[in-house]
Coordinates of C-alpha atoms and ligand atoms in Angstrom, one line a residue:
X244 CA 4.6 -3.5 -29.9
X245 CA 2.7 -0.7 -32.1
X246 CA 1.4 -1.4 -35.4
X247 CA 1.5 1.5 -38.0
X248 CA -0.8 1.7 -40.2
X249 CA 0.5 3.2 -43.4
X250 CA -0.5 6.8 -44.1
X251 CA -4.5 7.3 -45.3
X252 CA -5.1 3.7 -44.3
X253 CA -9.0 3.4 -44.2
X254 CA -11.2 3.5 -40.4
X255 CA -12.3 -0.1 -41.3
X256 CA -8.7 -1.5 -41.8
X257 CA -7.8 0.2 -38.2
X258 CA -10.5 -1.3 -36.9
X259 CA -9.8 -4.9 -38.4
X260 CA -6.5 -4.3 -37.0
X261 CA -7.4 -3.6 -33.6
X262 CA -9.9 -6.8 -33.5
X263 CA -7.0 -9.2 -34.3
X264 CA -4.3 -8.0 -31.6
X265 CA -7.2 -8.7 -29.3
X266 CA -7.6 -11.7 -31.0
X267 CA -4.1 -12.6 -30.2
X268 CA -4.8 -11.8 -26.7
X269 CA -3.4 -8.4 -26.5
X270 CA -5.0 -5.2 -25.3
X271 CA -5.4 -2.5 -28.9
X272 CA -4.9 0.7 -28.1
X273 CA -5.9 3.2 -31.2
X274 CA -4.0 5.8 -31.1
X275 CA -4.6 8.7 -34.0
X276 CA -1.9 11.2 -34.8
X277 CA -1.2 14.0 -37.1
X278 CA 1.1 11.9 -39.6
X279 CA -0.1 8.6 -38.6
X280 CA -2.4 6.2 -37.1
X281 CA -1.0 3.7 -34.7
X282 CA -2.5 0.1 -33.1
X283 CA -0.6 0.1 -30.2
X284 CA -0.7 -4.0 -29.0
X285 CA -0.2 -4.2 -25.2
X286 CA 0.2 -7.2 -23.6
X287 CA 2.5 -10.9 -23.9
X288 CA 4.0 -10.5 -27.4
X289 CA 5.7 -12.7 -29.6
X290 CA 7.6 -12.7 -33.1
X291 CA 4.9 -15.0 -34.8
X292 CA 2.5 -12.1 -33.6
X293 CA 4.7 -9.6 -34.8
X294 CA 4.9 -11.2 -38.1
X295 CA 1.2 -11.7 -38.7
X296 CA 0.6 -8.6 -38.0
X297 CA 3.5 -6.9 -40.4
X298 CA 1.2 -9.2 -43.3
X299 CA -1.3 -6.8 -43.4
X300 CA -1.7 -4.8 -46.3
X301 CA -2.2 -1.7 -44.8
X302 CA 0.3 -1.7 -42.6
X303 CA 3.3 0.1 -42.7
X304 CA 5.8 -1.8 -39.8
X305 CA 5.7 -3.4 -36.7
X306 CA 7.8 -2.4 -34.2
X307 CA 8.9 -3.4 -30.5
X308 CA 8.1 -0.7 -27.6
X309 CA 11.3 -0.8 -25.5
X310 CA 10.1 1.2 -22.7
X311 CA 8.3 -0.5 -20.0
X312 CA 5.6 1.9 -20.0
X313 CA 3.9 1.5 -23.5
X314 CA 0.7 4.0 -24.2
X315 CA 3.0 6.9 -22.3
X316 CA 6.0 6.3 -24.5
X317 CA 7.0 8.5 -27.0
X318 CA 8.0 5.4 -29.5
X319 CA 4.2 5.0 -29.4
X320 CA 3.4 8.6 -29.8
X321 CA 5.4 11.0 -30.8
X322 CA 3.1 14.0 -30.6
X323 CA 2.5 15.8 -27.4
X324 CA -0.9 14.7 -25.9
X325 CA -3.0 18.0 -25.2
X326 CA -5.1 17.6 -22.4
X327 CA -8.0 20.0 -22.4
X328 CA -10.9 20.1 -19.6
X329 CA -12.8 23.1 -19.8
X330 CA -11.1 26.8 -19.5
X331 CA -7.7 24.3 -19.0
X332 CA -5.6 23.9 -22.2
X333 CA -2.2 21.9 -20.7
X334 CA 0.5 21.0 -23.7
X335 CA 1.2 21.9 -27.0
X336 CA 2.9 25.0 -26.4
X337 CA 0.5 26.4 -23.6
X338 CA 1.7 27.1 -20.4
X339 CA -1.9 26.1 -18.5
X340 CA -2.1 27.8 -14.6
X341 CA -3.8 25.6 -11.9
X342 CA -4.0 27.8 -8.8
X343 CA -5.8 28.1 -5.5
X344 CA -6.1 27.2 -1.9
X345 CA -4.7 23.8 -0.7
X346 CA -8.2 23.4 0.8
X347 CA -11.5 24.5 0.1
X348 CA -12.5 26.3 3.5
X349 CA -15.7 27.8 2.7
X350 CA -18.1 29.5 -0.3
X351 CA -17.3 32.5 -0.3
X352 CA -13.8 31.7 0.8
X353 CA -13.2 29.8 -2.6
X354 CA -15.1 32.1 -4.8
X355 CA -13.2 34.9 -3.5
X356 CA -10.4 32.6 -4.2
X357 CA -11.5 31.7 -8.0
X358 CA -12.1 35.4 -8.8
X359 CA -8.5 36.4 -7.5
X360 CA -6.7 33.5 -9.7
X361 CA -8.6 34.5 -12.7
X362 CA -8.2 37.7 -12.5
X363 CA -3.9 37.1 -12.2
X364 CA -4.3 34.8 -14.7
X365 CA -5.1 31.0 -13.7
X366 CA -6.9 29.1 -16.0
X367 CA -7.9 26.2 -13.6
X368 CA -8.9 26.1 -10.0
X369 CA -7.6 23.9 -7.3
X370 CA -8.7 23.5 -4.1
X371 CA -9.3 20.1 -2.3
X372 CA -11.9 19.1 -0.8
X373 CA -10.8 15.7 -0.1
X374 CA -7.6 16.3 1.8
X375 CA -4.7 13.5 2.6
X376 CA -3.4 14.5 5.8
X377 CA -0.4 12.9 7.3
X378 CA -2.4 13.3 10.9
X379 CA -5.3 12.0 11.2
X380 CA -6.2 14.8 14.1
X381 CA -5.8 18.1 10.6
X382 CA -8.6 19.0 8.6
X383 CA -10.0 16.1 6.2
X384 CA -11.4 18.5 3.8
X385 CA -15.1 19.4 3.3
X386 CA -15.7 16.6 1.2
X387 CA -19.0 16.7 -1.0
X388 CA -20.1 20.2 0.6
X389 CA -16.8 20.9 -0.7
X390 CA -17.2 19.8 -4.2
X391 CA -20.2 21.8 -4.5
X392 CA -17.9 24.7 -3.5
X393 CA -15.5 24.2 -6.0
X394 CA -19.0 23.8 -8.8
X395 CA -20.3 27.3 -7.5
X396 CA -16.8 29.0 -8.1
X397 CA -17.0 27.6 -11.4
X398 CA -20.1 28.4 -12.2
X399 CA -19.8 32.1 -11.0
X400 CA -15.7 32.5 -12.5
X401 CA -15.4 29.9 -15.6
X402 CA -12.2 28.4 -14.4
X403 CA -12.2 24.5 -14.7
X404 CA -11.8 22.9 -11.5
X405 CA -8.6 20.8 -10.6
X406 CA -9.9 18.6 -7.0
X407 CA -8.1 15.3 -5.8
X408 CA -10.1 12.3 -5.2
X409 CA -8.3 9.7 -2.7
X410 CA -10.3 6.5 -3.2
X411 CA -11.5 4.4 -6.3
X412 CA -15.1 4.7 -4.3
X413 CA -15.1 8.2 -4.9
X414 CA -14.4 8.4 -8.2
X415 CA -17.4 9.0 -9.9
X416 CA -19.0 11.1 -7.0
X417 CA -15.8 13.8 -7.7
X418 CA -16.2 12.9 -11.4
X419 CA -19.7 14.8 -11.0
X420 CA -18.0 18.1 -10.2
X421 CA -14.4 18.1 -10.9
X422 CA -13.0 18.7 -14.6
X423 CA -9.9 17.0 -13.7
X424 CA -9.7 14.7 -10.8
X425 CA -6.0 14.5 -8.9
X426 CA -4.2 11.6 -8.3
X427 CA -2.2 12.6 -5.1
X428 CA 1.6 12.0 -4.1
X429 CA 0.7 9.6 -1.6
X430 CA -1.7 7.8 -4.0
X431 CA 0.6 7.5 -6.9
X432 CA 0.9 3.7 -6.1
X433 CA -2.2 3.0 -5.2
X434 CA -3.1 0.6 -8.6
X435 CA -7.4 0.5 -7.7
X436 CA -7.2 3.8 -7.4
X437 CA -5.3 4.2 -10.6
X438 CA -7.4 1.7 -12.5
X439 CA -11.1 3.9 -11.1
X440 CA -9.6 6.7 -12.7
X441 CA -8.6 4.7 -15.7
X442 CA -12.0 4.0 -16.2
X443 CA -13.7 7.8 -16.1
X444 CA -13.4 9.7 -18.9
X445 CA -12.3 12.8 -16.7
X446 CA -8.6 14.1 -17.8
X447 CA -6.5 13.4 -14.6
X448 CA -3.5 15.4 -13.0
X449 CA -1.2 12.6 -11.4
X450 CA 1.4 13.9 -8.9
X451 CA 4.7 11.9 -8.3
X452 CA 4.9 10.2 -5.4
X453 CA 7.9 11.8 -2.9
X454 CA 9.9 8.5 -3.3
X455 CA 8.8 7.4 -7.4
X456 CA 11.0 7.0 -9.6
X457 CA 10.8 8.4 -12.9
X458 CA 10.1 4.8 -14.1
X459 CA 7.1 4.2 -11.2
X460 CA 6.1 7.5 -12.5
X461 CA 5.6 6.7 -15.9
X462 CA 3.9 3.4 -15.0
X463 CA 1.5 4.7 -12.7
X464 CA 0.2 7.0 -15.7
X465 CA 0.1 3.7 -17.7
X466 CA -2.2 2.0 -15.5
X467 CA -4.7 5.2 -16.1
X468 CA -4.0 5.0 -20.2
X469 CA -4.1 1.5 -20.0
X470 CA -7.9 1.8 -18.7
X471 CA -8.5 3.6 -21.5
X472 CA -8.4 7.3 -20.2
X473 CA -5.7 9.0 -22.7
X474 CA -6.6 12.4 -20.8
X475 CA -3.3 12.4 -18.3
X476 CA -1.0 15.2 -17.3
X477 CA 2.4 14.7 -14.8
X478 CA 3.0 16.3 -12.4
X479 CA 6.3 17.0 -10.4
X480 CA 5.7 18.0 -7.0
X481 CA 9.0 17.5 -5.1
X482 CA 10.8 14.5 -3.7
X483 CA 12.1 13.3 -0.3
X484 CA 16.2 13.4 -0.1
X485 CA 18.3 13.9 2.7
X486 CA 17.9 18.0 2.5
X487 CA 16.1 20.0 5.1
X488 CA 15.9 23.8 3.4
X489 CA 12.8 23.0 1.6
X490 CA 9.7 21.1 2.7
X491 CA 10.6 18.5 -0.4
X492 CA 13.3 18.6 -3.0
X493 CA 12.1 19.9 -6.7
X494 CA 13.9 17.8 -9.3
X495 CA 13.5 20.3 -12.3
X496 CA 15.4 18.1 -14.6
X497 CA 12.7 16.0 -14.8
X498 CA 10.6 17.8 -16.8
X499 CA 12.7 17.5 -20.1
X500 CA 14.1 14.1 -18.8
X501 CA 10.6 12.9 -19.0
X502 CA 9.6 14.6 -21.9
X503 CA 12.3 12.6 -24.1
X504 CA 10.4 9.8 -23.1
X505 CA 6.2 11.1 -22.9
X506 CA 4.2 12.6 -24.9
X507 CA 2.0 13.1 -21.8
X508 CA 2.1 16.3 -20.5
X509 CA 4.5 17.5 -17.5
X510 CA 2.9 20.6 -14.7
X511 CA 5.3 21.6 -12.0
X512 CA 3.8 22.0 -8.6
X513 CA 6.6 24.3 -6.5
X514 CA 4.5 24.8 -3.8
X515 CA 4.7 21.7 -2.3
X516 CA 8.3 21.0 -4.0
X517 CA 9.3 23.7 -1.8
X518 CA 7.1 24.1 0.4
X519 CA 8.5 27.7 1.5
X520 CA 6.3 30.6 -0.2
X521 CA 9.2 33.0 -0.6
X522 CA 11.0 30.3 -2.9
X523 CA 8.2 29.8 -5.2
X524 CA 8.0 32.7 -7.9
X525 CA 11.5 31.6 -8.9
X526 CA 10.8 27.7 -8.8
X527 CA 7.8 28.6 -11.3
X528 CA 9.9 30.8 -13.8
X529 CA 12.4 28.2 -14.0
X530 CA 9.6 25.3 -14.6
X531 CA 8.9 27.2 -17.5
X532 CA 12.2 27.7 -18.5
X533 CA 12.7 24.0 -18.4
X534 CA 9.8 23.3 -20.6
X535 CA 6.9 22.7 -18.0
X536 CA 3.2 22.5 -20.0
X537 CA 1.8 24.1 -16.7
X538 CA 1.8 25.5 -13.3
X539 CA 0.3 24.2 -9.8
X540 CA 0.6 26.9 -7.2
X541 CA -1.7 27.3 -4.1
X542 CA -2.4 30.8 -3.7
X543 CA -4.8 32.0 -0.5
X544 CA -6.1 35.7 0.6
X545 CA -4.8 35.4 4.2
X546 CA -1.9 32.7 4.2
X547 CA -1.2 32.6 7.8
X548 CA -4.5 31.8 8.6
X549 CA -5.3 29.2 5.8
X550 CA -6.2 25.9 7.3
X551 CA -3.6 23.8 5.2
X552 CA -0.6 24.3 3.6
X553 CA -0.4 28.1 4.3
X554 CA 3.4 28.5 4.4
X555 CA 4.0 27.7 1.4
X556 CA 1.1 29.4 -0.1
X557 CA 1.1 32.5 -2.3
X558 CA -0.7 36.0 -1.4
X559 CA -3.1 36.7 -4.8
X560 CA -0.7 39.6 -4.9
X561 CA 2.4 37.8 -5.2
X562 CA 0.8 35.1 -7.7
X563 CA -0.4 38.2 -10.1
X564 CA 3.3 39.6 -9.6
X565 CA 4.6 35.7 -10.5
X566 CA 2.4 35.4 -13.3
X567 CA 3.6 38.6 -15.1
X568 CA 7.2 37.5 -15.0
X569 CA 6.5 33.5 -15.9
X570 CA 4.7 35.7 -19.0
X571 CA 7.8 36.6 -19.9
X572 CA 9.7 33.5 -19.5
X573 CA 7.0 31.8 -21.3
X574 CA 7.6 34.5 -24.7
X575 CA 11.3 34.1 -24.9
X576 CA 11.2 30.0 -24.5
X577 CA 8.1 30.0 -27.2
X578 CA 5.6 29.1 -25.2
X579 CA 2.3 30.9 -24.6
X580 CA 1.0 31.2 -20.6
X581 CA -2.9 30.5 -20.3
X582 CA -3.8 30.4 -24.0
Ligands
LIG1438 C1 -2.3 19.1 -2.7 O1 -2.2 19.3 -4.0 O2 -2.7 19.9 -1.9 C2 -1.6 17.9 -2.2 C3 -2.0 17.3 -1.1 O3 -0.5 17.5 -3.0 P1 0.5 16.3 -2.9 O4 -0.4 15.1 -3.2 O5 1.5 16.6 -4.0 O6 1.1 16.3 -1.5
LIG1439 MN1 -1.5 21.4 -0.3

């Protein structure tokens, strides 16, 4: 349920608040809004709680969350969570652009990389350096040496660095260098991992797994907000059905289907939702169109020759073409590209 506290109710009444649904052996989540301030009350509820709570004289109602997922719901929330993390500004009317190599290969490599990007106008870098590969024989990713990769290009372009992390272990070890850590398709279940990055205070980008539902979606990103990391952005990256064209299938009416019910918010990735280069300009222009809060595209110099993912990766040259035309898109649907 979510207590709201009545407008210009004092920090110490929150506060009281908050104590006594712990009390009563729920988890309080304070969540501060624009209009309002809200005591979100997670946990086994009943209507002799819901009643001693409404007696409170600074509080305004009490009302049942139906969703299942209760910090992500917009019933809780009904302002768009902006997640910032450096040069990254994702929601709120900006269109944020994470782009780069699937992998980080090398130093110069990936500086070349971050330079191009910016230049096109990214505001994040990706690149992983801890890579989930469905054989175990491809390339695992440079791991740490790769991090501090990823740290140079920052240092050297500005961009904020977007890097997955795989296990709970790792956490605070890509914490150190990342400014958002990625939760990957294939980890989108995996609840310790969930729960590690629940625990930093590092904004997270959490893909959809190929076979989630929306629902699974939405509760894996309230595992993280449950920890008490608020910091979380969606992201679509493509699902597995029946058809062969594309690499995955890119389900573009989820992005207003889940922002009826989020305030968290929603990046499209249509590189790997496609997985075919050629098809992703158009797959990011209509992301916008459909009210995406950002942009995950791997871009490399020399895709042929890129040691993961090249096929569906962009030349810098066709990214800076895509990015002028999602400009566009971005003006006539109100939205602003980069910030
Ligand atoms: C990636 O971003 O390179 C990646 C492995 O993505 P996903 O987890 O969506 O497959
Ligand atoms: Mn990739």
């Amino acid at each position: 349920m979510i207590v709201v506290m009545k407008k210009g109710a004092p920090a110490d009444a929150v506060q009281e608040m908050a104590a006594r649904v712990e009390e009563l052996g729920m988890k309080a989540h304070v969540i501060v809004g624009t209009e309002r301030t809200v005591v979100a009350a997670v946990g086994r509820e009943s209507e002799a709680d819901r009643q001693t709570l409404s007696s409170y004289p600074d509080v305004e109602q009490v009302v049942a969350i139906l969703a299942p997922y209760k910090i992500a719901s917009l019933e809780t929330k009904p302002e768009p969570t902006v997640v910032r993390a450096g040069s990254l500004t994702i929601g709120g009317g900006i269109v944020g652009v994470i782009a780069g190599p699937c992998s980080v290969e090398g130093p110069e490599h990936i500086i070349e990389a971050a330079k191009l990007v910016k230049a096109a106008g990214a505001t994040a870098l990706r690149g992983g350096a801890f890579k989930p590969r469905t054989s175990p024989y491809s390339f695992q990713g440079l791991k740490e040496d790769g991090l501090k990769m990823l740290a140079a290009a920052r240092d050297e372009t500005g961009l904020a660095v977007v890097t997955e992390v795989m296990s709970p272990q790792d956490v605070p070890l890509v914490a150190k260098y990342a400014d958002v850590l990625q939760v990957g398709a294939r980890n989108m279940q995996n609840y310790t991992l969930l729960e590690a990055v629940g625990e930093s205070r590092t904004p997270v980008l959490l893909k959809r797994g190929p076979s989630a539902t929306a629902e699974e979606f939405l509760l894996a990103a309230e595992y993280i907000l449950n920890r008490g990391n608020s910091n979380v952005i969606l992201c679509e990256r493509g699902i597995r059905t029946f058809e062969s064209h594309t690499r995955f299938t890119l389900p573009l009416a989820m992005v207003p289907y889940l922002k009826e019910r989020t305030h968290l918010p929603v990046v499209v990735d249509p590189s790997h939702g496609t997985g075919v280069a050629s098809l992703v300009p158009s797959m990011c222009l209509a992301a916008i169109a459909a009210g995406a809060d950002g942009l995950a595209i791997e871009v490399h110099q020399n895709p042929p020759k890129a040691m993961s993912d090249g096929p569906q990766s962009l030349t810098p040259a066709i990214f800076a073409d895509t990015m002028k035309r999602c400009r566009k898109i971005a003006d006539a649907v109100g939205m602003t590209l980069g910030g």
